[in-house]
Amino acid sequence: MNRYIEKLKKQLTELAEVVNSFQSEAVQVKVVERLLDEMIEAEKGEAEGSEVFNKRARRAAADHDDNDGTNSRKKPGATKVLNQLLSSDYFRTPHSISAIAEYCREKFNSDFKTSELSGILLKLSKENKLRRERNHDSNRFEYVIA
């Protein structure tokens, strides 16, 4: 186990310059998460008997720890929720990022930070699915269907 941690530390040190070149912390976190997932998958073959790298064992343990008997499915992510809003009538009127986050909290029971939503909203605006307009009163961006 300690061998894997030392190896992981070394690999992350080597990747730190590349990861830090991204200005957005959210992007940095996503890159590191993706890299860790790939590393775990690669190590899983080497550590077949180890439960640390076994997704099924972790998932079974998480299901076993669920004492109240409720379904432990993950909530939909920010991208999925925003795509659902995009296919609805929600973006027919302009909304700020904070208003979108509040709406997601109320309707989808998803507590997204505005920083989680901003990158996805920017991507949707670059794909011409949304228009990003500055509100002259509040001087903040608002998003509306393109």
PDB file of C-alpha atoms in Angstrom:
ATOM      1  CA  MET A   1       0.000   0.000   0.000  1.00  0.00           C
ATOM      2  CA  ASN A   2       2.740   2.442   0.974  1.00  0.00           C
ATOM      3  CA  ARG A   3       4.512   1.609  -2.290  1.00  0.00           C
ATOM      4  CA  TYR A   4       1.484   2.825  -4.245  1.00  0.00           C
ATOM      5  CA  ILE A   5       1.285   6.079  -2.293  1.00  0.00           C
ATOM      6  CA  GLU A   6       4.973   6.807  -2.860  1.00  0.00           C
ATOM      7  CA  LYS A   7       4.616   6.050  -6.557  1.00  0.00           C
ATOM      8  CA  LEU A   8       1.526   8.271  -6.751  1.00  0.00           C
ATOM      9  CA  LYS A   9       3.329  11.134  -4.979  1.00  0.00           C
ATOM     10  CA  LYS A  10       6.193  10.904  -7.458  1.00  0.00           C
ATOM     11  CA  GLN A  11       3.827  10.910 -10.433  1.00  0.00           C
ATOM     12  CA  LEU A  12       1.854  13.883  -9.103  1.00  0.00           C
ATOM     13  CA  THR A  13       5.072  15.826  -8.510  1.00  0.00           C
ATOM     14  CA  GLU A  14       6.017  15.230 -12.132  1.00  0.00           C
ATOM     15  CA  LEU A  15       2.579  16.406 -13.303  1.00  0.00           C
ATOM     16  CA  ALA A  16       2.315  19.418 -10.982  1.00  0.00           C
ATOM     17  CA  GLU A  17       3.734  21.908 -13.504  1.00  0.00           C
ATOM     18  CA  VAL A  18       1.272  20.827 -16.196  1.00  0.00           C
ATOM     19  CA  VAL A  19      -1.704  20.858 -13.833  1.00  0.00           C
ATOM     20  CA  ASN A  20      -0.737  24.250 -12.394  1.00  0.00           C
ATOM     21  CA  SER A  21      -0.568  25.710 -15.903  1.00  0.00           C
ATOM     22  CA  PHE A  22      -4.383  25.692 -15.948  1.00  0.00           C
ATOM     23  CA  GLN A  23      -5.677  28.933 -14.467  1.00  0.00           C
ATOM     24  CA  SER A  24      -8.994  27.536 -13.254  1.00  0.00           C
ATOM     25  CA  GLU A  25      -8.888  25.556 -10.022  1.00  0.00           C
ATOM     26  CA  ALA A  26     -11.966  23.651 -11.152  1.00  0.00           C
ATOM     27  CA  VAL A  27     -10.129  22.531 -14.293  1.00  0.00           C
ATOM     28  CA  GLN A  28      -7.083  21.584 -12.209  1.00  0.00           C
ATOM     29  CA  VAL A  29      -9.249  19.443  -9.933  1.00  0.00           C
ATOM     30  CA  LYS A  30     -10.937  17.735 -12.909  1.00  0.00           C
ATOM     31  CA  VAL A  31      -7.557  17.003 -14.537  1.00  0.00           C
ATOM     32  CA  VAL A  32      -6.159  15.521 -11.328  1.00  0.00           C
ATOM     33  CA  GLU A  33      -9.330  13.472 -10.722  1.00  0.00           C
ATOM     34  CA  ARG A  34      -9.175  12.078 -14.239  1.00  0.00           C
ATOM     35  CA  LEU A  35      -5.483  11.258 -13.886  1.00  0.00           C
ATOM     36  CA  LEU A  36      -6.061   9.550 -10.546  1.00  0.00           C
ATOM     37  CA  ASP A  37      -8.913   7.494 -12.010  1.00  0.00           C
ATOM     38  CA  GLU A  38      -6.666   6.396 -14.883  1.00  0.00           C
ATOM     39  CA  MET A  39      -3.811   5.588 -12.506  1.00  0.00           C
ATOM     40  CA  ILE A  40      -6.106   3.559 -10.298  1.00  0.00           C
ATOM     41  CA  GLU A  41      -7.387   1.610 -13.291  1.00  0.00           C
ATOM     42  CA  ALA A  42      -3.800   0.914 -14.382  1.00  0.00           C
ATOM     43  CA  GLU A  43      -2.761  -0.116 -10.874  1.00  0.00           C
ATOM     44  CA  LYS A  44      -5.853  -2.253 -10.471  1.00  0.00           C
ATOM     45  CA  GLY A  45      -4.377  -4.841 -12.791  1.00  0.00           C
ATOM     46  CA  GLU A  46      -1.223  -5.004 -10.696  1.00  0.00           C
ATOM     47  CA  ALA A  47      -3.060  -5.031  -7.347  1.00  0.00           C
ATOM     48  CA  GLU A  48      -5.889  -7.407  -8.251  1.00  0.00           C
ATOM     49  CA  GLY A  49      -6.367  -8.631  -4.677  1.00  0.00           C
ATOM     50  CA  SER A  50      -6.142  -5.207  -3.060  1.00  0.00           C
ATOM     51  CA  GLU A  51      -9.503  -3.717  -2.071  1.00  0.00           C
ATOM     52  CA  VAL A  52      -8.087  -0.191  -2.202  1.00  0.00           C
ATOM     53  CA  PHE A  53      -8.102  -0.295  -5.989  1.00  0.00           C
ATOM     54  CA  ASN A  54     -11.177  -2.456  -6.402  1.00  0.00           C
ATOM     55  CA  LYS A  55     -14.174  -0.328  -7.374  1.00  0.00           C
ATOM     56  CA  ARG A  56     -16.634  -3.120  -6.680  1.00  0.00           C
ATOM     57  CA  ALA A  57     -15.372  -3.509  -3.118  1.00  0.00           C
ATOM     58  CA  ARG A  58     -15.637   0.232  -2.487  1.00  0.00           C
ATOM     59  CA  ARG A  59     -19.115   0.349  -3.997  1.00  0.00           C
ATOM     60  CA  ALA A  60     -20.249  -2.674  -1.969  1.00  0.00           C
ATOM     61  CA  ALA A  61     -18.854  -1.115   1.197  1.00  0.00           C
ATOM     62  CA  ALA A  62     -20.654   2.156   0.458  1.00  0.00           C
ATOM     63  CA  ASP A  63     -23.916   0.285  -0.132  1.00  0.00           C
ATOM     64  CA  HIS A  64     -23.395  -1.695   3.061  1.00  0.00           C
ATOM     65  CA  ASP A  65     -22.797   1.491   5.068  1.00  0.00           C
ATOM     66  CA  ASP A  66     -26.146   2.866   3.896  1.00  0.00           C
ATOM     67  CA  ASN A  67     -28.081   2.104   7.080  1.00  0.00           C
ATOM     68  CA  ASP A  68     -31.301   3.973   6.349  1.00  0.00           C
ATOM     69  CA  GLY A  69     -32.143   1.703   3.398  1.00  0.00           C
ATOM     70  CA  THR A  70     -32.457   4.519   0.890  1.00  0.00           C
ATOM     71  CA  ASN A  71     -31.117   4.235  -2.615  1.00  0.00           C
ATOM     72  CA  SER A  72     -27.529   5.504  -2.713  1.00  0.00           C
ATOM     73  CA  ARG A  73     -27.421   6.565  -6.361  1.00  0.00           C
ATOM     74  CA  LYS A  74     -25.358   9.580  -7.208  1.00  0.00           C
ATOM     75  CA  LYS A  75     -27.090  12.831  -7.996  1.00  0.00           C
ATOM     76  CA  PRO A  76     -26.758  14.068 -11.561  1.00  0.00           C
ATOM     77  CA  GLY A  77     -23.748  16.278 -12.196  1.00  0.00           C
ATOM     78  CA  ALA A  78     -23.767  19.938 -13.141  1.00  0.00           C
ATOM     79  CA  THR A  79     -23.424  19.248 -16.868  1.00  0.00           C
ATOM     80  CA  LYS A  80     -26.396  16.898 -16.907  1.00  0.00           C
ATOM     81  CA  VAL A  81     -28.562  19.294 -14.890  1.00  0.00           C
ATOM     82  CA  LEU A  82     -27.657  22.262 -17.116  1.00  0.00           C
ATOM     83  CA  ASN A  83     -28.429  20.227 -20.245  1.00  0.00           C
ATOM     84  CA  GLN A  84     -31.827  19.373 -18.741  1.00  0.00           C
ATOM     85  CA  LEU A  85     -32.443  23.066 -18.106  1.00  0.00           C
ATOM     86  CA  LEU A  86     -31.317  23.814 -21.655  1.00  0.00           C
ATOM     87  CA  SER A  87     -33.906  21.420 -23.069  1.00  0.00           C
ATOM     88  CA  SER A  88     -36.623  23.007 -20.913  1.00  0.00           C
ATOM     89  CA  ASP A  89     -37.980  26.560 -21.066  1.00  0.00           C
ATOM     90  CA  TYR A  90     -35.760  27.769 -18.206  1.00  0.00           C
ATOM     91  CA  PHE A  91     -33.291  29.729 -20.339  1.00  0.00           C
ATOM     92  CA  ARG A  92     -35.988  31.607 -22.279  1.00  0.00           C
ATOM     93  CA  THR A  93     -35.405  34.394 -19.751  1.00  0.00           C
ATOM     94  CA  PRO A  94     -31.905  35.520 -18.683  1.00  0.00           C
ATOM     95  CA  HIS A  95     -30.519  34.091 -15.433  1.00  0.00           C
ATOM     96  CA  SER A  96     -27.338  34.839 -13.500  1.00  0.00           C
ATOM     97  CA  ILE A  97     -25.064  32.042 -12.315  1.00  0.00           C
ATOM     98  CA  SER A  98     -26.219  32.503  -8.727  1.00  0.00           C
ATOM     99  CA  ALA A  99     -29.882  32.305  -9.818  1.00  0.00           C
ATOM    100  CA  ILE A 100     -29.131  29.110 -11.764  1.00  0.00           C
ATOM    101  CA  ALA A 101     -27.371  27.594  -8.734  1.00  0.00           C
ATOM    102  CA  GLU A 102     -30.327  28.488  -6.514  1.00  0.00           C
ATOM    103  CA  TYR A 103     -32.790  26.993  -9.022  1.00  0.00           C
ATOM    104  CA  CYS A 104     -30.746  23.754  -9.147  1.00  0.00           C
ATOM    105  CA  ARG A 105     -30.757  23.648  -5.347  1.00  0.00           C
ATOM    106  CA  GLU A 106     -34.552  24.004  -5.215  1.00  0.00           C
ATOM    107  CA  LYS A 107     -35.632  21.861  -8.172  1.00  0.00           C
ATOM    108  CA  PHE A 108     -32.912  19.194  -8.383  1.00  0.00           C
ATOM    109  CA  ASN A 109     -31.707  19.109  -4.778  1.00  0.00           C
ATOM    110  CA  SER A 110     -28.198  19.693  -6.169  1.00  0.00           C
ATOM    111  CA  ASP A 111     -26.020  22.119  -4.268  1.00  0.00           C
ATOM    112  CA  PHE A 112     -23.687  23.364  -7.021  1.00  0.00           C
ATOM    113  CA  LYS A 113     -21.218  26.143  -6.401  1.00  0.00           C
ATOM    114  CA  THR A 114     -21.230  28.931  -8.948  1.00  0.00           C
ATOM    115  CA  SER A 115     -17.645  27.996  -9.837  1.00  0.00           C
ATOM    116  CA  GLU A 116     -18.863  24.513 -10.815  1.00  0.00           C
ATOM    117  CA  LEU A 117     -21.459  26.001 -13.153  1.00  0.00           C
ATOM    118  CA  SER A 118     -19.425  28.819 -14.697  1.00  0.00           C
ATOM    119  CA  GLY A 119     -17.182  26.663 -16.876  1.00  0.00           C
ATOM    120  CA  ILE A 120     -20.074  24.613 -18.199  1.00  0.00           C
ATOM    121  CA  LEU A 121     -22.122  27.733 -18.925  1.00  0.00           C
ATOM    122  CA  LEU A 122     -19.176  29.293 -20.743  1.00  0.00           C
ATOM    123  CA  LYS A 123     -18.772  26.131 -22.817  1.00  0.00           C
ATOM    124  CA  LEU A 124     -22.479  26.150 -23.706  1.00  0.00           C
ATOM    125  CA  SER A 125     -22.194  29.778 -24.771  1.00  0.00           C
ATOM    126  CA  LYS A 126     -19.148  29.018 -26.931  1.00  0.00           C
ATOM    127  CA  GLU A 127     -21.145  26.193 -28.550  1.00  0.00           C
ATOM    128  CA  ASN A 128     -23.867  28.777 -29.313  1.00  0.00           C
ATOM    129  CA  LYS A 129     -26.419  26.936 -27.197  1.00  0.00           C
ATOM    130  CA  LEU A 130     -26.630  29.864 -24.773  1.00  0.00           C
ATOM    131  CA  ARG A 131     -25.947  33.566 -25.101  1.00  0.00           C
ATOM    132  CA  ARG A 132     -23.901  35.233 -22.398  1.00  0.00           C
ATOM    133  CA  GLU A 133     -25.007  38.821 -21.856  1.00  0.00           C
ATOM    134  CA  ARG A 134     -23.893  41.371 -19.303  1.00  0.00           C
ATOM    135  CA  ASN A 135     -26.695  42.817 -17.177  1.00  0.00           C
ATOM    136  CA  HIS A 136     -26.202  46.583 -17.173  1.00  0.00           C
ATOM    137  CA  ASP A 137     -27.818  47.028 -13.743  1.00  0.00           C
ATOM    138  CA  SER A 138     -25.818  44.422 -11.829  1.00  0.00           C
ATOM    139  CA  ASN A 139     -22.825  44.279 -14.230  1.00  0.00           C
ATOM    140  CA  ARG A 140     -22.974  40.460 -14.052  1.00  0.00           C
ATOM    141  CA  PHE A 141     -23.297  37.924 -16.820  1.00  0.00           C
ATOM    142  CA  GLU A 142     -26.628  36.326 -17.502  1.00  0.00           C
ATOM    143  CA  TYR A 143     -27.366  33.339 -19.690  1.00  0.00           C
ATOM    144  CA  VAL A 144     -30.256  33.003 -22.117  1.00  0.00           C
ATOM    145  CA  ILE A 145     -31.076  30.563 -24.927  1.00  0.00           C
ATOM    146  CA  ALA A 146     -29.241  31.417 -28.148  1.00  0.00           C
TER     147      ALA A 146
END
